[in-house]
Amino acid sequence: MRRLSCRFLIQESVMTVASPSLVQQLATQLQRPVDAPARQRAAALLVDWLGCALGGLRGPLAQQLQGVVASCAPGPCTALSAGQHDIHDALLINAALGNVLEMDDVHRAAILHPGPVVIPVALAATQRQNGNGHDLLDAIVRGYEATIRVGRALGTSHYRYWHPTSTAGAFGATAAAASVLGLDATQTADALGTAGSRTGGLWQMRHESVPTKSLHNAQAAQSGWQAALLAQAGLRGPRYILEGEQGLFAATAPQAEPALVVAAEADWLIHSTSLKPWPACRHAHPAIDALHDALASGRPGDGAQVVAIEVATYAEALRFCDRAEPQTALQAKFSLQHALAAICAHGTPVLAHYTDAACADPAIARLRSAVQVVEDAACSARFPAHYGANVRVQLADGRVLQAQRVDAWGDPEQPMHPADIDTKAMELAQWGGVEPGLAHALIVQVRNLAEGGTLDTLTPLLSQVSPCH
């Protein structure tokens, strides 16, 4: 018995001097102060998310979720168009709505959308805790950091089957909640471990006409909040949930790069997030921009003279968006053929080009059949650091127009300026049925948060958002 006790003492001693786990190191990194430029970027992304969520009020999912929470008890958190609710119910609505229109932000290297998961948690948690504007923005910055770091480490092998916005997003939601709750590094590591132990989300849902992708966001947000709350109460979480022998990397990411979780960076990673100006899957954006460039090199009205279009892009864009005959609005958003045909038929992309009716538009349908998509080895080699495409357009008069995009509008290399972001948010809010004066006031209040503004004015405005019927 004495020998056995010594062996356990030796094992315990070895464990105490082991290197900190990845989530422990990440939790320590998240404790550093957030600076003013990062807060300003967080405010811009909050404007972008708000526009996307308000635009999402027009869809059936919004009404369905409003019905789910209608009989629930009131609370301190705003559920868009559904009043004040408990944080769990607010996250169900707000985190789902931000993704409905497929115009949410994206991080290329992580291949995911941080905003729809992180921002609703940061907002609801700050409201619940009576926090201020800087509390909200700091939580967004830290949530993006955790999401991106875990997402890029999971890599393309995980992305093949798993929805990383959900998988890595749960870590980001946890980090955002931990920031608002004021958890220390030890508590934050426990929370990250707990959230990671049940995270996931399979891509099968994208092969069927279901809203599950948006629900993944809501569930990741709820999971992150709960994990942080449990850690605050003292519940431990698995520290080696990422790199352990039965952890997330081993189970879902055979080509994971664990070092990317804690790699040194010059600045907060929220600055490397891209925005989406067009109402389509991000994989379609480089081709959309390249087609714009090609047509601009010709003459006004050349879109109507298109005989054939060839798109050469990276393999993942084809895997997600090679859909020659979309039948629904959702399918149209994941169709390279539809995206380019709509531009040729009707000009600059708007949401009205991505509806069930637009799928049946004879002008768009004719042009879809003229679009050929192929893989470009160079584009595939640059992915996911860059999402690129080459477009070649054959015109009726015999001319050939060509253009290449390595990056798309909205990427850090070609950023959307603040006025562009605000205009996008206003247009999306109008699509969702929000009165322009209210939408403008919301944007102004969100922008003011970076300058020390509070939620005392923002929350009443959010509560004025009405359902779109």
Coordinates of C-alpha atoms in Angstrom, one line a residue:
M1 CA 0.0 0.0 0.0
R2 CA 2.9 2.3 0.8
R3 CA 4.4 1.7 -2.7
L4 CA 1.1 2.4 -4.4
S5 CA 0.7 5.7 -2.5
C6 CA 4.2 6.8 -3.6
R7 CA 3.3 6.0 -7.3
F8 CA 0.2 8.2 -7.1
L9 CA 2.2 10.9 -5.5
I10 CA 4.7 10.7 -8.3
Q11 CA 2.0 10.9 -10.9
E12 CA 0.4 13.9 -9.2
S13 CA 3.8 15.6 -9.1
V14 CA 4.2 15.1 -12.8
M15 CA 0.8 16.5 -13.6
T16 CA 1.4 19.6 -11.5
V17 CA 4.6 20.5 -13.5
A18 CA 3.1 19.7 -16.9
S19 CA 2.9 22.4 -19.5
P20 CA -0.3 24.5 -19.4
S21 CA -2.9 23.2 -21.8
L22 CA -4.0 25.1 -24.9
V23 CA -7.2 26.4 -23.3
Q24 CA -5.2 27.5 -20.2
Q25 CA -2.8 29.4 -22.4
L26 CA -5.6 30.8 -24.5
A27 CA -7.5 31.9 -21.3
T28 CA -4.3 33.8 -20.1
Q29 CA -4.0 35.5 -23.5
L30 CA -7.6 36.7 -23.3
Q31 CA -7.0 38.5 -20.0
R32 CA -4.9 41.3 -21.7
P33 CA -6.6 44.7 -21.9
V34 CA -8.5 45.7 -25.1
D35 CA -7.3 48.9 -26.8
A36 CA -9.3 51.6 -28.5
P37 CA -8.8 50.5 -32.1
A38 CA -10.0 47.0 -31.3
R39 CA -13.1 48.5 -29.7
Q40 CA -13.8 50.6 -32.7
R41 CA -13.5 47.5 -34.9
A42 CA -15.9 45.7 -32.6
A43 CA -18.4 48.5 -32.9
A44 CA -18.2 48.3 -36.7
L45 CA -18.8 44.6 -36.6
L46 CA -21.7 45.1 -34.1
V47 CA -23.3 47.4 -36.7
D48 CA -22.8 44.8 -39.4
W49 CA -24.3 42.0 -37.2
L50 CA -27.2 44.2 -36.2
G51 CA -28.0 44.9 -39.9
C52 CA -27.9 41.2 -40.7
A53 CA -30.1 40.3 -37.8
L54 CA -32.7 43.0 -38.5
G55 CA -32.8 41.9 -42.1
G56 CA -33.4 38.3 -40.9
L57 CA -36.7 39.4 -39.4
R58 CA -38.3 39.1 -42.8
G59 CA -37.8 35.3 -43.0
P60 CA -40.1 32.6 -41.6
L61 CA -37.5 31.5 -39.0
A62 CA -37.9 34.8 -37.1
Q63 CA -41.7 34.3 -36.7
Q64 CA -41.2 30.6 -35.7
L65 CA -38.7 31.6 -33.0
Q66 CA -40.8 34.4 -31.8
G67 CA -43.6 31.9 -31.3
V68 CA -41.2 29.6 -29.3
V69 CA -40.4 32.4 -26.8
A70 CA -43.8 34.1 -26.7
S71 CA -44.9 32.4 -23.6
C72 CA -41.6 32.5 -21.8
A73 CA -40.9 34.7 -18.8
P74 CA -39.6 38.2 -19.3
G75 CA -36.0 39.1 -18.5
P76 CA -33.3 41.7 -18.9
C77 CA -32.1 40.8 -22.4
T78 CA -33.5 42.0 -25.7
A79 CA -34.7 39.4 -28.1
L80 CA -35.0 41.2 -31.4
S81 CA -38.7 41.8 -32.3
A82 CA -39.7 39.6 -29.3
G83 CA -39.3 41.9 -26.3
Q84 CA -37.3 41.4 -23.1
H85 CA -36.5 37.9 -22.2
D86 CA -34.2 35.6 -20.2
I87 CA -30.7 35.4 -21.7
H88 CA -31.3 31.8 -23.0
D89 CA -34.3 32.9 -25.0
A90 CA -32.6 36.1 -26.3
L91 CA -29.7 34.0 -27.6
L92 CA -32.1 31.7 -29.4
I93 CA -33.5 34.5 -31.5
N94 CA -30.5 36.9 -31.8
A95 CA -27.9 34.3 -32.6
A96 CA -30.1 32.6 -35.2
L97 CA -31.1 35.8 -37.0
G98 CA -27.6 37.1 -37.7
N99 CA -26.9 34.3 -40.2
V100 CA -30.3 34.0 -42.0
L101 CA -29.4 36.2 -44.9
E102 CA -25.9 34.8 -45.4
M103 CA -24.4 38.2 -45.1
D104 CA -22.6 37.8 -41.8
D105 CA -18.9 38.5 -41.3
V106 CA -16.2 35.8 -42.0
H107 CA -12.7 35.0 -41.0
R108 CA -10.9 33.4 -44.0
A109 CA -8.2 31.4 -42.3
A110 CA -10.6 30.0 -39.7
I111 CA -13.3 29.5 -42.4
L112 CA -16.1 30.6 -40.1
H113 CA -18.4 33.5 -39.1
P114 CA -17.6 34.8 -35.6
G115 CA -20.2 37.6 -35.4
P116 CA -23.5 35.6 -35.3
V117 CA -22.4 33.6 -32.3
V118 CA -20.1 36.0 -30.3
I119 CA -22.0 39.3 -30.6
P120 CA -25.4 38.0 -29.3
V121 CA -23.7 36.6 -26.2
A122 CA -21.7 39.7 -25.6
L123 CA -24.8 41.9 -25.9
A124 CA -27.1 39.7 -23.8
A125 CA -24.5 39.1 -21.1
T126 CA -23.8 42.8 -20.8
Q127 CA -27.5 43.6 -20.5
R128 CA -27.9 40.9 -17.9
Q129 CA -24.9 42.2 -15.9
N130 CA -25.8 45.9 -16.3
G131 CA -22.5 46.4 -18.0
N132 CA -21.4 49.4 -20.1
G133 CA -20.4 49.9 -23.7
H134 CA -16.8 49.1 -23.2
D135 CA -17.8 45.8 -21.4
L136 CA -19.8 44.9 -24.5
L137 CA -17.0 45.8 -27.0
D138 CA -14.3 44.1 -24.9
A139 CA -16.4 40.9 -24.8
I140 CA -16.8 41.0 -28.6
V141 CA -13.0 41.4 -29.1
R142 CA -12.2 38.5 -26.8
G143 CA -14.9 36.3 -28.3
Y144 CA -13.6 36.9 -31.8
E145 CA -10.1 36.1 -30.6
A146 CA -11.1 32.7 -29.1
T147 CA -13.3 31.8 -32.1
I148 CA -10.6 32.6 -34.7
R149 CA -7.7 30.9 -32.8
V150 CA -9.6 27.7 -32.4
G151 CA -11.1 27.8 -35.8
R152 CA -7.9 28.2 -37.7
A153 CA -6.3 25.4 -35.7
L154 CA -9.1 23.1 -36.6
G155 CA -8.4 23.8 -40.3
T156 CA -9.8 22.4 -43.5
S157 CA -9.9 18.8 -42.5
H158 CA -12.4 19.7 -39.8
Y159 CA -14.3 22.0 -42.2
R160 CA -15.0 19.1 -44.6
Y161 CA -17.6 17.7 -42.3
W162 CA -18.1 20.0 -39.4
H163 CA -19.6 23.5 -39.2
P164 CA -16.7 25.5 -37.6
T165 CA -18.9 28.6 -36.9
S166 CA -20.6 26.3 -34.4
T167 CA -17.6 24.3 -33.3
A168 CA -15.2 27.1 -32.7
G169 CA -18.0 29.6 -32.1
A170 CA -18.8 27.8 -28.8
F171 CA -15.3 28.7 -27.5
G172 CA -15.8 32.3 -28.7
A173 CA -19.2 32.6 -27.0
T174 CA -17.6 31.3 -23.8
A175 CA -14.8 33.9 -24.0
A176 CA -17.3 36.7 -24.5
A177 CA -19.4 35.6 -21.6
A178 CA -16.3 35.1 -19.4
S179 CA -15.2 38.7 -20.3
V180 CA -18.5 40.2 -19.2
L181 CA -18.7 38.0 -16.0
G182 CA -15.1 39.0 -15.1
L183 CA -13.8 35.5 -14.9
D184 CA -10.1 35.1 -14.2
A185 CA -7.8 32.9 -16.3
T186 CA -8.4 29.8 -14.3
Q187 CA -12.2 30.1 -14.5
T188 CA -12.1 31.0 -18.2
A189 CA -10.0 27.9 -18.9
D190 CA -12.6 25.7 -17.1
A191 CA -15.4 27.4 -19.0
L192 CA -13.6 26.8 -22.4
G193 CA -13.1 23.2 -21.5
T194 CA -16.7 22.7 -20.6
A195 CA -18.0 24.3 -23.8
G196 CA -15.5 22.4 -25.9
S197 CA -16.5 19.1 -24.5
R198 CA -19.9 19.3 -26.2
T199 CA -19.4 21.5 -29.2
G200 CA -20.0 20.5 -32.8
G201 CA -22.3 20.8 -35.8
L202 CA -22.4 18.7 -38.9
W203 CA -22.6 20.1 -42.5
Q204 CA -25.3 17.6 -43.5
M205 CA -27.9 20.3 -42.9
R206 CA -26.7 22.3 -45.9
H207 CA -27.9 19.5 -48.2
E208 CA -31.5 20.0 -47.1
S209 CA -33.8 23.0 -47.0
V210 CA -33.7 23.4 -43.3
P211 CA -32.8 26.3 -41.0
T212 CA -30.4 24.2 -38.9
K213 CA -27.3 26.2 -39.8
S214 CA -28.7 29.3 -38.0
L215 CA -29.8 27.1 -35.1
H216 CA -26.2 25.9 -34.7
N217 CA -25.3 29.5 -34.0
A218 CA -27.9 29.8 -31.3
Q219 CA -26.9 26.6 -29.6
A220 CA -23.2 27.5 -29.7
A221 CA -24.1 30.9 -28.1
Q222 CA -26.2 29.2 -25.4
S223 CA -23.6 26.6 -24.7
G224 CA -20.9 29.3 -24.2
W225 CA -23.0 31.3 -21.8
Q226 CA -23.8 28.3 -19.7
A227 CA -20.2 27.1 -19.6
A228 CA -19.1 30.5 -18.3
L229 CA -21.8 30.6 -15.7
L230 CA -20.9 27.2 -14.5
A231 CA -17.2 28.1 -14.2
Q232 CA -18.2 31.2 -12.2
A233 CA -19.9 28.8 -9.8
G234 CA -16.7 26.8 -9.4
L235 CA -17.3 23.9 -11.8
R236 CA -14.1 22.5 -13.4
G237 CA -13.8 21.8 -17.1
P238 CA -11.4 19.5 -19.0
R239 CA -8.2 21.4 -19.6
Y240 CA -7.0 19.3 -22.5
I241 CA -10.2 19.3 -24.4
L242 CA -8.4 20.4 -27.6
E243 CA -5.2 18.4 -27.7
G244 CA -6.1 15.5 -25.5
E245 CA -6.1 11.9 -26.8
Q246 CA -9.9 12.0 -27.0
G247 CA -10.2 15.7 -27.5
L248 CA -11.6 17.8 -30.2
F249 CA -8.6 17.7 -32.5
A250 CA -8.3 13.9 -32.3
A251 CA -12.0 13.4 -32.9
T252 CA -12.7 15.9 -35.6
A253 CA -9.6 17.5 -37.2
P254 CA -7.0 15.0 -38.4
Q255 CA -4.8 17.8 -39.8
A256 CA -5.2 20.2 -36.9
E257 CA -2.5 22.7 -36.2
P258 CA -2.6 23.0 -32.4
A259 CA 0.1 25.7 -32.2
L260 CA -2.2 28.2 -34.0
V261 CA -4.5 28.3 -30.9
V262 CA -1.8 30.2 -29.0
A263 CA 0.6 31.6 -31.7
A264 CA 1.9 35.1 -31.1
E265 CA 0.1 37.8 -33.0
A266 CA 0.9 41.5 -33.4
D267 CA -2.7 42.6 -32.6
W268 CA -6.2 41.3 -31.8
L269 CA -7.5 39.0 -34.5
I270 CA -10.8 40.9 -34.8
H271 CA -8.9 43.2 -37.2
S272 CA -8.4 40.3 -39.7
T273 CA -12.1 39.6 -40.0
S274 CA -13.8 40.2 -43.4
L275 CA -17.2 41.6 -44.1
K276 CA -19.7 40.5 -46.8
P277 CA -21.2 43.2 -49.1
W278 CA -23.1 40.7 -51.3
P279 CA -26.1 38.5 -50.3
A280 CA -24.5 35.2 -51.1
C281 CA -22.2 32.6 -49.5
R282 CA -18.7 34.1 -49.1
H283 CA -17.3 31.4 -51.4
A284 CA -19.2 33.2 -54.2
H285 CA -17.8 36.7 -53.5
P286 CA -14.5 36.5 -55.3
A287 CA -16.3 35.4 -58.5
I288 CA -18.9 38.2 -58.0
D289 CA -16.2 40.8 -57.7
A290 CA -14.2 39.4 -60.6
L291 CA -17.3 39.5 -62.8
H292 CA -17.9 43.1 -61.8
D293 CA -14.3 43.9 -62.8
A294 CA -14.6 42.1 -66.1
L295 CA -17.8 43.8 -67.1
A296 CA -16.4 47.2 -66.0
S297 CA -13.5 46.7 -68.5
G298 CA -16.1 46.5 -71.3
R299 CA -19.0 48.9 -72.0
P300 CA -22.1 49.7 -70.0
G301 CA -24.7 47.2 -70.7
D302 CA -22.3 44.4 -71.5
G303 CA -24.0 42.1 -69.0
A304 CA -26.9 41.7 -71.4
Q305 CA -24.6 40.5 -74.1
V306 CA -23.1 37.6 -72.2
V307 CA -22.9 34.3 -74.1
A308 CA -20.8 32.3 -71.7
I309 CA -19.0 32.7 -68.4
E310 CA -16.2 30.5 -67.1
V311 CA -15.3 30.7 -63.4
A312 CA -12.1 29.2 -62.1
T313 CA -11.9 29.1 -58.3
Y314 CA -10.8 27.0 -55.3
A315 CA -12.1 23.6 -54.6
E316 CA -14.1 24.5 -51.5
A317 CA -16.0 27.1 -53.4
L318 CA -17.1 24.4 -55.9
R319 CA -17.9 22.0 -53.1
F320 CA -20.3 24.5 -51.5
C321 CA -21.5 26.6 -54.4
D322 CA -21.6 24.6 -57.6
R323 CA -25.4 24.5 -58.0
A324 CA -26.6 25.0 -61.6
E325 CA -30.3 25.0 -60.9
P326 CA -31.2 26.4 -57.4
Q327 CA -34.9 26.1 -56.6
T328 CA -35.1 28.2 -53.4
A329 CA -33.7 31.4 -51.9
L330 CA -31.3 29.5 -49.7
Q331 CA -30.0 27.4 -52.6
A332 CA -29.5 30.5 -54.7
K333 CA -27.2 32.0 -52.0
F334 CA -25.0 28.9 -52.5
S335 CA -24.9 29.0 -56.3
L336 CA -22.1 30.5 -58.2
Q337 CA -24.2 30.1 -61.3
H338 CA -27.0 32.1 -59.9
A339 CA -24.8 34.8 -58.4
L340 CA -23.2 35.6 -61.7
A341 CA -26.3 35.1 -63.8
A342 CA -28.2 37.6 -61.6
I343 CA -25.5 40.2 -62.1
C344 CA -25.7 39.8 -65.9
A345 CA -29.4 40.0 -65.8
H346 CA -30.1 42.7 -63.2
G347 CA -26.8 44.4 -62.2
T348 CA -25.3 44.9 -58.7
P349 CA -26.4 42.1 -56.4
V350 CA -29.2 42.9 -53.9
L351 CA -31.4 40.6 -51.7
A352 CA -34.2 40.7 -54.2
H353 CA -32.0 38.7 -56.6
Y354 CA -31.9 35.8 -54.1
T355 CA -35.5 34.8 -53.6
D356 CA -37.7 31.9 -54.6
A357 CA -39.1 34.1 -57.4
A358 CA -35.6 35.1 -58.6
C359 CA -34.8 31.4 -59.0
A360 CA -37.7 31.1 -61.4
D361 CA -36.8 34.3 -63.3
P362 CA -36.4 33.3 -67.0
A363 CA -33.6 35.8 -67.6
I364 CA -31.5 34.5 -64.7
A365 CA -32.3 30.9 -65.6
R366 CA -31.0 31.4 -69.1
L367 CA -27.8 32.9 -68.0
R368 CA -27.2 30.3 -65.3
S369 CA -26.9 27.7 -68.0
A370 CA -24.2 29.8 -69.6
V371 CA -22.0 29.6 -66.5
Q372 CA -19.3 26.9 -66.3
V373 CA -17.3 26.4 -63.0
V374 CA -13.9 24.7 -62.7
E375 CA -11.2 24.4 -60.1
D376 CA -8.2 26.6 -60.3
A377 CA -5.1 25.0 -58.7
A378 CA -3.5 28.3 -57.8
C379 CA -6.7 29.5 -56.0
S380 CA -7.0 26.2 -54.2
A381 CA -3.4 26.5 -53.0
R382 CA -4.0 30.0 -51.6
F383 CA -7.2 28.9 -49.7
P384 CA -8.0 29.5 -46.9
A385 CA -5.7 32.5 -46.5
H386 CA -7.2 34.0 -49.6
Y387 CA -10.5 33.3 -51.4
G388 CA -9.9 33.9 -55.1
A389 CA -11.5 33.5 -58.5
N390 CA -10.8 34.1 -62.2
V391 CA -13.6 34.9 -64.5
R392 CA -13.7 34.8 -68.3
V393 CA -16.7 36.3 -70.1
Q394 CA -17.6 35.6 -73.8
L395 CA -19.8 38.4 -75.3
A396 CA -22.1 38.1 -78.3
D397 CA -20.0 40.5 -80.4
G398 CA -17.0 38.1 -80.0
R399 CA -15.1 40.0 -77.3
V400 CA -13.7 38.2 -74.3
L401 CA -13.5 40.0 -70.9
Q402 CA -11.3 38.6 -68.1
A403 CA -10.6 39.5 -64.5
Q404 CA -8.9 37.9 -61.5
R405 CA -9.5 38.4 -57.8
V406 CA -7.2 37.1 -55.1
D407 CA -9.2 38.8 -52.4
A408 CA -12.7 40.1 -52.3
W409 CA -14.3 43.4 -51.3
G410 CA -14.7 43.4 -47.5
D411 CA -11.4 41.5 -46.8
P412 CA -8.8 43.4 -44.8
E413 CA -6.8 44.0 -48.0
Q414 CA -9.9 45.6 -49.6
P415 CA -11.9 46.8 -46.6
M416 CA -15.5 48.1 -46.5
H417 CA -15.3 51.6 -45.1
P418 CA -17.5 52.7 -42.1
A419 CA -19.9 54.4 -44.5
D420 CA -20.2 51.2 -46.5
I421 CA -20.9 49.2 -43.4
D422 CA -23.6 51.6 -42.2
T423 CA -25.2 51.7 -45.7
K424 CA -25.3 47.9 -45.8
A425 CA -26.9 47.8 -42.3
M426 CA -29.5 50.4 -43.2
E427 CA -30.5 48.5 -46.4
L428 CA -30.7 45.2 -44.5
A429 CA -32.8 46.7 -41.8
Q430 CA -35.2 48.1 -44.4
W431 CA -35.4 44.6 -45.9
G432 CA -36.4 43.4 -42.5
G433 CA -39.2 46.0 -42.2
V434 CA -37.4 48.2 -39.6
E435 CA -38.4 51.9 -39.8
P436 CA -35.4 53.9 -41.3
G437 CA -35.3 56.4 -38.4
L438 CA -35.0 53.6 -35.8
A439 CA -32.4 51.8 -37.8
H440 CA -30.3 55.0 -38.1
A441 CA -30.6 55.7 -34.4
L442 CA -29.5 52.2 -33.6
I443 CA -26.4 52.5 -35.8
V444 CA -25.5 55.9 -34.2
Q445 CA -25.8 54.4 -30.7
V446 CA -23.7 51.4 -31.6
R447 CA -20.9 53.6 -33.0
N448 CA -21.0 55.7 -29.9
L449 CA -20.2 52.7 -27.7
A450 CA -16.5 52.9 -28.7
E451 CA -16.4 56.5 -27.5
G452 CA -17.8 55.6 -24.0
G453 CA -21.5 55.3 -24.8
T454 CA -23.7 53.2 -22.7
L455 CA -26.4 50.6 -23.2
D456 CA -28.9 52.9 -21.4
T457 CA -29.9 54.4 -24.8
L458 CA -29.2 51.4 -27.0
T459 CA -31.4 48.9 -25.1
P460 CA -34.6 50.9 -25.3
L461 CA -34.0 51.3 -29.1
L462 CA -33.5 47.6 -29.5
S463 CA -36.7 47.0 -27.7
Q464 CA -38.6 49.1 -30.3
V465 CA -37.8 46.7 -33.1
S466 CA -41.1 45.1 -34.2
P467 CA -41.8 41.8 -36.0
C468 CA -41.9 42.0 -39.8
H469 CA -45.0 40.4 -41.2

